[in-house]
GROMACS .gro file of C-alpha atoms in nm:
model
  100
    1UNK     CA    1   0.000   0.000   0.000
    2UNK     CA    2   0.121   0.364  -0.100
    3UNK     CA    3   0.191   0.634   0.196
    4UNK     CA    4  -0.108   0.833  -0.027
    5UNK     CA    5  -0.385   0.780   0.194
    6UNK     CA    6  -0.496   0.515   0.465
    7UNK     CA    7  -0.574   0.176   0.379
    8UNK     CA    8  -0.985   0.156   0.359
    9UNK     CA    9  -0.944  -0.234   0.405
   10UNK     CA   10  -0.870  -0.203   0.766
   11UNK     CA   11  -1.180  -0.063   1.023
   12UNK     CA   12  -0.965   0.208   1.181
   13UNK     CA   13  -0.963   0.376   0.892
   14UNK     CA   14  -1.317   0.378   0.851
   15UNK     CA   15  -1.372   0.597   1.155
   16UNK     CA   16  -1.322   0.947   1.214
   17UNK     CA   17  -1.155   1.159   1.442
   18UNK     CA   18  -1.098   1.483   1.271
   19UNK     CA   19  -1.299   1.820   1.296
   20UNK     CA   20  -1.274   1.841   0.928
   21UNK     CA   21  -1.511   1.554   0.840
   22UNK     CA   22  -1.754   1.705   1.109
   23UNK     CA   23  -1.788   2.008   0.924
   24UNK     CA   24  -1.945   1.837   0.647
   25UNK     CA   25  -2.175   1.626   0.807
   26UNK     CA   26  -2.551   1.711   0.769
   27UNK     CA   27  -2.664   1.952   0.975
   28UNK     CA   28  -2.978   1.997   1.085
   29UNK     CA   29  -3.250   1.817   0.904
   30UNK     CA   30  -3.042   1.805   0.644
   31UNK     CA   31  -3.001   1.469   0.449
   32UNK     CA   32  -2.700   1.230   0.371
   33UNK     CA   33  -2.551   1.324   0.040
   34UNK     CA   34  -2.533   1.073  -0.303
   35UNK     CA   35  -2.111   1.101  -0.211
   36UNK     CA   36  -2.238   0.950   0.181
   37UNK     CA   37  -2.414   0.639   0.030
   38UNK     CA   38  -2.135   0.609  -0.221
   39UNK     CA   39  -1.912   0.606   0.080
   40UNK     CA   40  -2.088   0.301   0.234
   41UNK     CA   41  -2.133   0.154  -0.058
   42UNK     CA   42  -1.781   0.176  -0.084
   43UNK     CA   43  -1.731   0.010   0.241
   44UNK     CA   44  -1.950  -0.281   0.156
   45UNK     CA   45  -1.773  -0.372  -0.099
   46UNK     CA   46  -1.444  -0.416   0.151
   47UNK     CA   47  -1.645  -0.606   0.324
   48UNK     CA   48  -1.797  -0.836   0.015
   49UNK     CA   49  -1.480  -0.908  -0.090
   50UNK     CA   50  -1.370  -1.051   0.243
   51UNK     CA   51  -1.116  -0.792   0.344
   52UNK     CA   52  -1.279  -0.812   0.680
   53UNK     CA   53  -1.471  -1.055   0.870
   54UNK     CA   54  -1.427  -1.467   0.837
   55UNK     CA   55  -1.444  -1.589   0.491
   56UNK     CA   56  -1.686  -1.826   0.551
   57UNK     CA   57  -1.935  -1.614   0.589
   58UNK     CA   58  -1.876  -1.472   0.256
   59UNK     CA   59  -1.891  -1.777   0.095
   60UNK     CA   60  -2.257  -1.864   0.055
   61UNK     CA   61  -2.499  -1.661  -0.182
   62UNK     CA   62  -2.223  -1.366  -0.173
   63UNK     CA   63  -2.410  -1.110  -0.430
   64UNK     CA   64  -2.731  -1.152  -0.254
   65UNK     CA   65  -2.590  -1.096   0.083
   66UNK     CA   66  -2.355  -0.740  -0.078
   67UNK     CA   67  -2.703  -0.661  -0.217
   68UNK     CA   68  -2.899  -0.653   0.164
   69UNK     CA   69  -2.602  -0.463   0.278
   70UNK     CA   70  -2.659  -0.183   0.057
   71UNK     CA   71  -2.997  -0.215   0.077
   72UNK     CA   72  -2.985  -0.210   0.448
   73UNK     CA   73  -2.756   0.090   0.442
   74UNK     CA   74  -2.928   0.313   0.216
   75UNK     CA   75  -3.208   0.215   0.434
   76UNK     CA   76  -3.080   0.375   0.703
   77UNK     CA   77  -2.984   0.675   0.531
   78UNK     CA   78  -3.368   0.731   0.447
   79UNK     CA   79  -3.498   0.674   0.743
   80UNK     CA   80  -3.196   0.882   0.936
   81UNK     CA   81  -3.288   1.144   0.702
   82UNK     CA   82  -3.646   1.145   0.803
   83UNK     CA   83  -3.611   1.154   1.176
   84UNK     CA   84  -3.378   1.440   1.142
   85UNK     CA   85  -3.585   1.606   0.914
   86UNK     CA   86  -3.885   1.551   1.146
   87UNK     CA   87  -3.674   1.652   1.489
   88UNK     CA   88  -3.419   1.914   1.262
   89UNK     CA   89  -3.214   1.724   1.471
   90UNK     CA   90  -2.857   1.714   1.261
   91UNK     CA   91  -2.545   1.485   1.314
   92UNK     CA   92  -2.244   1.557   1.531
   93UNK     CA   93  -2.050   1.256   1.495
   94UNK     CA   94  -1.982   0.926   1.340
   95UNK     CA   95  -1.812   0.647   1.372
   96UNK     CA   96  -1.718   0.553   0.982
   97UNK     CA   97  -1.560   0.801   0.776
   98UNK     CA   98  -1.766   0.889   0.510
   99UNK     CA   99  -1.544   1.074   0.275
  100UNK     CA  100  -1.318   0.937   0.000
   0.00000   0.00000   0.00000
């Protein structure tokens, strides 16, 4: 792996710990951007591939289980976006870092 960026297959470097990402966040009642659900979509895929987690739970019907996973996420998303839309609550933190 280059010294360009960190390595996305490994969890830390999924989370986030700098102000910068928390300026972009949605704010609130604001929804999760296309570039957030890319982001997890993006993550899944790590995960499909079996760069985490035991391989033998990859094994079995692996495109219909990467397909739940996104479906599940974007899920969330919408109904994330609702509440805070509904509360104009906003976000002020996470645990996975959304940006590229």
């Amino acid at each position: 792996m280059s010294s360009s960026g960190p390595d996305h297959t490994q969890p830390a470097a999924w989370t986030s710990s700098s102000g910068d990402r928390a300026a972009s966040l949605p704010t609130f009642g604001a929804p999760w951007t296309d570039a957030d659900r890319l982001r997890l979509q993006e993550i899944a895929a790590v995960v499909a591939r079996r760069a985490t987690g035991h391989p033998l739970l990859w094994e079995r019907d692996r495109e219909r289980e990467r397909a739940a996973v996104l479906a599940d996420l974007d899920s969330m998303l919408t109904d994330d976006n609702a509440w805070r839309g509904e509360c104009d609550a906003r976000v002020v933190g996470q645990r996975i870092d959304l940006s590229a």
